[in-house]
């Protein structure tokens, strides 16, 4: 199991495509869980954000806006969105999405991975969902 942050960053970068294939079309909570099986628990969420950022810049994932931005009275999101393939995609810079996610994660979880806390974070109203982009550019996501 990898344990040094600089080694982990290199490892994650070198394994990003394999991890993507392994997790393709999974719910977002599966990413930190999977990482917890291959790296030191204290680096799971650092690695999670690294992977999300890389995959987003490589157009392998898209982010859906967090539900906390949905206004039930207006029946729309109060954050920038764009429509792509019928999906409402969060239309803010990737670095801002990652910053937002880092800001919202419980500090304790960022320090040491815990599956129950991780699920609480990943399924909360402030965590964006992700859509996986296939090689042919189709966004795939199971909302059920």
XYZ file of N, CA and C in Angstrom:
432
model
N 0.847 -1.177 0.000
C 0.000 0.000 0.000
C 0.892 1.240 0.000
N 0.617 2.160 -0.907
C 1.427 3.375 -1.031
C 1.210 4.271 0.184
N 2.295 4.988 0.620
C 2.142 5.774 1.837
C 2.735 7.172 1.794
N 3.582 7.512 0.856
C 4.189 8.834 0.783
C 3.416 9.664 -0.243
N 3.038 10.913 0.113
C 2.167 11.707 -0.758
C 2.751 11.924 -2.146
N 4.023 12.267 -2.260
C 4.579 12.494 -3.596
C 4.593 11.195 -4.406
N 4.872 10.079 -3.742
C 4.800 8.785 -4.435
C 3.364 8.453 -4.828
N 2.429 8.795 -3.960
C 1.017 8.536 -4.244
C 0.556 9.360 -5.439
N 0.947 10.629 -5.484
C 0.564 11.469 -6.623
C 1.079 10.875 -7.931
N 2.316 10.421 -7.937
C 2.885 9.784 -9.138
C 2.128 8.496 -9.461
N 1.869 7.715 -8.429
C 1.152 6.450 -8.604
C -0.239 6.698 -9.193
N -0.961 7.652 -8.613
C -2.310 7.982 -9.088
C -2.256 8.438 -10.539
N -1.308 9.305 -10.862
C -1.203 9.783 -12.238
C -0.905 8.623 -13.193
N -0.017 7.740 -12.791
C 0.328 6.599 -13.652
C -0.804 5.580 -13.777
N -1.654 5.490 -12.754
C -2.738 4.500 -12.735
C -4.104 5.087 -13.091
N -4.166 6.383 -13.393
C -5.450 7.062 -13.593
C -6.332 6.390 -14.637
N -5.744 5.913 -15.722
C -6.537 5.270 -16.775
C -7.043 3.897 -16.336
N -6.211 3.151 -15.626
C -6.642 1.847 -15.106
C -7.758 2.022 -14.079
N -7.600 3.004 -13.200
C -8.622 3.264 -12.177
C -9.913 3.709 -12.851
N -9.798 4.548 -13.876
C -10.974 5.001 -14.622
C -11.730 3.802 -15.203
N -11.012 2.905 -15.849
C -11.651 1.717 -16.443
C -12.307 0.857 -15.370
N -11.635 0.717 -14.246
C -12.158 -0.106 -13.146
C -13.451 0.479 -12.565
N -13.511 1.789 -12.472
C -14.637 2.444 -11.799
C -15.679 3.028 -12.750
N -15.453 2.937 -14.034
C -16.330 3.560 -15.027
C -17.802 3.271 -14.734
N -18.578 4.328 -14.702
C -20.029 4.312 -14.494
C -20.439 3.982 -13.059
N -19.502 4.053 -12.121
C -19.827 3.868 -10.702
C -20.344 5.179 -10.116
N -20.969 5.072 -8.973
C -21.332 6.272 -8.230
C -20.052 6.882 -7.665
N -20.098 8.174 -7.385
C -18.913 8.909 -6.930
C -18.320 8.318 -5.646
N -19.150 7.729 -4.794
C -18.641 7.175 -3.531
C -17.707 5.989 -3.733
N -17.775 5.359 -4.885
C -16.913 4.207 -5.148
C -15.461 4.606 -5.378
N -15.235 5.855 -5.767
C -13.863 6.306 -6.032
C -13.034 6.315 -4.744
N -13.465 7.016 -3.677
C -12.655 6.966 -2.449
C -12.579 5.557 -1.855
N -13.678 4.800 -1.952
C -13.626 3.428 -1.439
C -12.534 2.642 -2.163
N -12.517 2.705 -3.490
C -11.508 1.982 -4.270
C -10.102 2.448 -3.890
N -9.928 3.755 -3.795
C -8.611 4.294 -3.429
C -8.164 3.780 -2.064
N -9.116 3.609 -1.144
C -8.758 3.129 0.201
C -8.205 1.712 0.176
N -8.428 0.996 -0.908
C -7.907 -0.374 -1.014
C -6.495 -0.415 -1.596
N -6.024 0.721 -2.149
C -4.710 0.702 -2.803
C -3.711 1.710 -2.248
N -4.182 2.659 -1.430
C -3.260 3.647 -0.857
C -3.551 3.852 0.624
N -2.633 4.513 1.305
C -2.778 4.836 2.721
C -4.040 5.674 2.931
N -4.835 5.321 3.945
C -6.113 5.991 4.201
C -6.018 7.500 4.379
N -4.897 7.993 4.885
C -4.815 9.438 5.104
C -4.654 10.214 3.796
N -4.418 9.521 2.685
C -4.270 10.196 1.391
C -5.425 9.917 0.426
N -6.449 9.242 0.902
C -7.558 8.867 0.018
C -8.215 10.086 -0.611
N -8.607 11.060 0.205
C -9.330 12.197 -0.368
C -8.424 13.152 -1.127
N -7.185 13.258 -0.749
C -6.249 14.040 -1.572
C -6.171 13.411 -2.959
N -6.063 12.103 -3.004
C -5.995 11.374 -4.272
C -7.316 11.447 -5.036
N -8.415 11.383 -4.324
C -9.752 11.507 -4.913
C -9.867 12.812 -5.696
N -9.468 13.915 -5.077
C -9.562 15.209 -5.753
C -8.581 15.312 -6.921
N -7.410 14.727 -6.764
C -6.443 14.704 -7.874
C -7.053 13.972 -9.067
N -7.623 12.804 -8.816
C -8.228 12.024 -9.900
C -9.381 12.762 -10.561
N -10.281 13.310 -9.758
C -11.419 14.032 -10.332
C -10.954 15.175 -11.222
N -9.966 15.908 -10.746
C -9.459 17.039 -11.526
C -8.825 16.564 -12.836
N -8.003 15.541 -12.765
C -7.374 15.005 -13.980
C -8.441 14.526 -14.957
N -9.354 13.705 -14.474
C -10.388 13.156 -15.359
C -11.255 14.255 -15.967
N -11.564 15.284 -15.187
C -12.379 16.384 -15.719
C -11.623 17.125 -16.821
N -10.348 17.423 -16.586
C -9.554 18.105 -17.619
C -9.357 17.230 -18.856
N -9.357 15.934 -18.673
C -9.235 15.013 -19.812
C -10.593 14.721 -20.460
N -11.643 15.402 -19.991
C -13.013 15.215 -20.496
C -13.503 13.774 -20.341
N -13.113 13.141 -19.248
C -13.568 11.780 -18.962
C -14.755 11.767 -18.004
N -14.948 12.885 -17.298
C -16.111 13.031 -16.418
C -16.661 14.444 -16.563
N -17.922 14.587 -16.185
C -18.546 15.903 -16.044
C -19.174 15.941 -14.660
N -19.388 17.135 -14.158
C -20.003 17.307 -12.844
C -21.427 17.814 -13.010
N -22.344 17.193 -12.287
C -23.707 17.695 -12.205
C -23.769 18.636 -11.005
N -24.575 19.700 -11.080
C -24.606 20.643 -9.953
C -25.127 19.979 -8.678
N -24.546 20.337 -7.544
C -25.034 19.799 -6.267
C -26.481 20.221 -6.012
N -27.206 19.360 -5.354
C -28.619 19.627 -5.076
C -28.828 20.837 -4.169
N -27.813 21.219 -3.402
C -27.983 22.393 -2.543
C -28.220 23.650 -3.378
N -27.869 23.611 -4.660
C -28.086 24.756 -5.545
C -29.416 24.699 -6.287
N -30.224 23.694 -6.000
C -31.522 23.593 -6.673
C -32.567 24.355 -5.866
N -33.210 25.314 -6.515
C -34.263 26.095 -5.874
C -35.599 25.447 -6.215
N -36.242 24.861 -5.220
C -37.501 24.148 -5.449
C -38.622 25.085 -5.881
N -38.605 26.322 -5.383
C -39.647 27.275 -5.775
C -39.509 27.685 -7.235
N -38.274 27.925 -7.662
C -38.031 28.326 -9.052
C -37.945 27.120 -9.989
N -37.783 25.936 -9.395
C -37.614 24.694 -10.160
C -36.437 24.767 -11.126
N -35.336 25.311 -10.597
C -34.112 25.364 -11.399
C -32.915 25.537 -10.471
N -31.744 25.305 -11.039
C -30.508 25.486 -10.282
C -30.136 26.961 -10.243
N -29.624 27.400 -9.100
C -29.186 28.791 -8.949
C -27.662 28.844 -8.981
N -27.110 28.137 -9.922
C -25.680 28.100 -10.209
C -25.575 27.926 -11.717
N -24.489 28.347 -12.326
C -24.394 28.198 -13.784
C -24.472 26.729 -14.225
N -25.317 26.484 -15.203
C -25.406 25.154 -15.802
C -25.423 25.303 -17.319
N -25.103 24.217 -17.981
C -25.261 24.136 -19.433
C -25.885 22.780 -19.722
N -26.603 22.726 -20.800
C -27.234 21.469 -21.186
C -26.318 20.755 -22.176
N -26.059 19.490 -21.905
C -25.241 18.667 -22.788
C -25.877 17.280 -22.822
N -26.298 16.859 -23.990
C -26.936 15.553 -24.176
C -28.158 15.387 -23.267
N -28.845 16.487 -23.008
C -30.031 16.454 -22.170
C -29.750 16.526 -20.679
N -28.501 16.533 -20.283
C -28.121 16.628 -18.872
C -27.802 18.070 -18.505
N -28.105 18.427 -17.259
C -27.717 19.728 -16.723
C -26.330 19.576 -16.097
N -25.339 20.157 -16.764
C -23.943 20.047 -16.343
C -23.557 21.318 -15.602
N -22.834 21.149 -14.506
C -22.372 22.301 -13.728
C -21.370 23.065 -14.568
N -21.657 24.314 -14.842
C -20.858 25.111 -15.779
C -19.996 26.145 -15.060
N -19.106 25.650 -14.223
C -18.111 26.511 -13.587
C -16.747 25.880 -13.855
N -15.666 26.646 -13.730
C -14.340 26.066 -13.988
C -14.056 24.850 -13.092
N -13.357 23.887 -13.654
C -13.028 22.655 -12.928
C -12.330 22.957 -11.610
N -11.389 23.886 -11.629
C -10.667 24.212 -10.391
C -11.632 24.727 -9.324
N -12.701 25.411 -9.735
C -13.696 25.902 -8.782
C -14.555 24.759 -8.233
N -14.857 23.775 -9.068
C -15.594 22.598 -8.592
C -14.777 21.882 -7.518
N -13.505 21.654 -7.808
C -12.638 20.947 -6.857
C -12.473 21.764 -5.575
N -12.306 23.062 -5.699
C -12.205 23.930 -4.518
C -13.481 23.820 -3.677
N -14.628 23.904 -4.327
C -15.917 23.792 -3.640
C -16.001 22.453 -2.889
N -15.628 21.378 -3.567
C -15.701 20.056 -2.938
C -14.755 19.947 -1.748
N -13.561 20.477 -1.899
C -12.593 20.439 -0.786
C -13.109 21.235 0.406
N -13.763 22.352 0.116
C -14.287 23.214 1.173
C -15.426 22.524 1.928
N -16.182 21.698 1.248
C -17.358 21.063 1.849
C -17.062 19.746 2.574
N -15.925 19.159 2.291
C -15.628 17.857 2.897
C -15.343 18.011 4.395
N -15.869 17.117 5.216
C -15.537 17.182 6.642
C -14.023 17.045 6.849
N -13.467 17.906 7.666
C -12.010 17.919 7.897
C -11.497 16.547 8.347
N -12.260 15.906 9.224
C -11.844 14.601 9.741
C -11.731 13.579 8.608
N -12.661 13.625 7.676
C -12.640 12.694 6.553
C -11.464 12.972 5.634
N -11.116 14.233 5.497
C -9.980 14.585 4.645
C -8.678 14.047 5.234
N -8.651 13.904 6.546
C -7.436 13.435 7.215
C -7.309 11.909 7.197
N -8.410 11.199 7.410
C -8.383 9.734 7.448
C -9.679 9.206 6.834
N -9.552 8.307 5.884
C -10.723 7.746 5.213
C -11.559 6.918 6.176
N -12.873 7.125 6.107
C -13.841 6.359 6.880
C -15.035 6.137 5.950
N -15.393 4.884 5.666
C -16.427 4.583 4.670
C -17.776 5.215 5.006
N -18.194 5.125 6.253
C -19.502 5.664 6.634
C -19.536 7.183 6.449
N -18.498 7.870 6.910
C -18.428 9.324 6.724
C -18.317 9.672 5.247
N -17.579 8.871 4.510
C -17.404 9.108 3.082
C -18.740 9.022 2.354
N -19.526 8.007 2.670
C -20.850 7.888 2.059
C -21.725 9.080 2.421
N -21.633 9.529 3.677
C -22.390 10.709 4.090
C -22.025 11.932 3.273
N -20.751 12.079 2.981
C -20.284 13.204 2.158
C -20.717 13.033 0.702
N -20.470 11.862 0.142
C -20.727 11.640 -1.284
C -22.211 11.666 -1.639
N -23.073 11.331 -0.690
C -24.505 11.317 -0.973
C -25.228 12.529 -0.387
N -24.471 13.528 0.017
C -25.077 14.738 0.576
C -25.547 15.667 -0.540
N -26.309 16.678 -0.159
C -26.809 17.655 -1.131
C -25.727 18.579 -1.659
N -24.567 18.599 -1.035
C -23.525 19.512 -1.505
C -22.423 18.817 -2.305
N -22.510 17.528 -2.486
C -21.511 16.834 -3.305
C -22.060 16.684 -4.726
N -21.323 17.164 -5.720
C -21.817 16.986 -7.091
C -21.788 15.512 -7.490
N -22.710 15.123 -8.330
C -22.667 13.789 -8.925
C -21.772 13.890 -10.153
N -21.278 12.772 -10.620
C -20.458 12.808 -11.833
C -21.107 11.976 -12.928
N -20.879 12.427 -14.146
C -21.244 11.650 -15.323
C -19.956 11.177 -15.964
N -19.941 9.953 -16.391
C -18.766 9.360 -17.027
C -18.892 9.566 -18.529
N -17.819 9.994 -19.167
C -17.847 10.255 -20.601
C -17.150 9.093 -21.313
N -17.893 8.438 -22.188
C -17.340 7.291 -22.920
C -16.355 7.762 -23.982
N -15.656 6.819 -24.578
C -14.681 7.156 -25.622
C -15.329 7.867 -26.802
N -16.615 7.582 -27.056
C -17.303 8.252 -28.161
C -17.980 9.558 -27.730
N -17.737 9.977 -26.484
C -18.236 11.260 -26.000
C -19.605 11.236 -25.350
N -20.200 10.067 -25.207
C -21.524 9.958 -24.592
C -21.403 10.032 -23.070
N -22.225 10.893 -22.477
C -22.269 11.002 -21.015
C -23.154 9.881 -20.487
N -22.631 9.158 -19.508
C -23.383 8.055 -18.921
C -23.507 8.260 -17.420
N -24.741 8.106 -16.957
C -25.000 8.228 -15.525
C -26.320 7.562 -15.213
N -26.370 6.827 -14.137
C -27.590 6.174 -13.697
C -28.145 6.971 -12.524
N -29.238 7.687 -12.755
C -29.825 8.509 -11.698
C -30.646 7.686 -10.712
N -30.859 6.435 -10.982
C -31.666 5.586 -10.095
C -30.865 5.146 -8.904
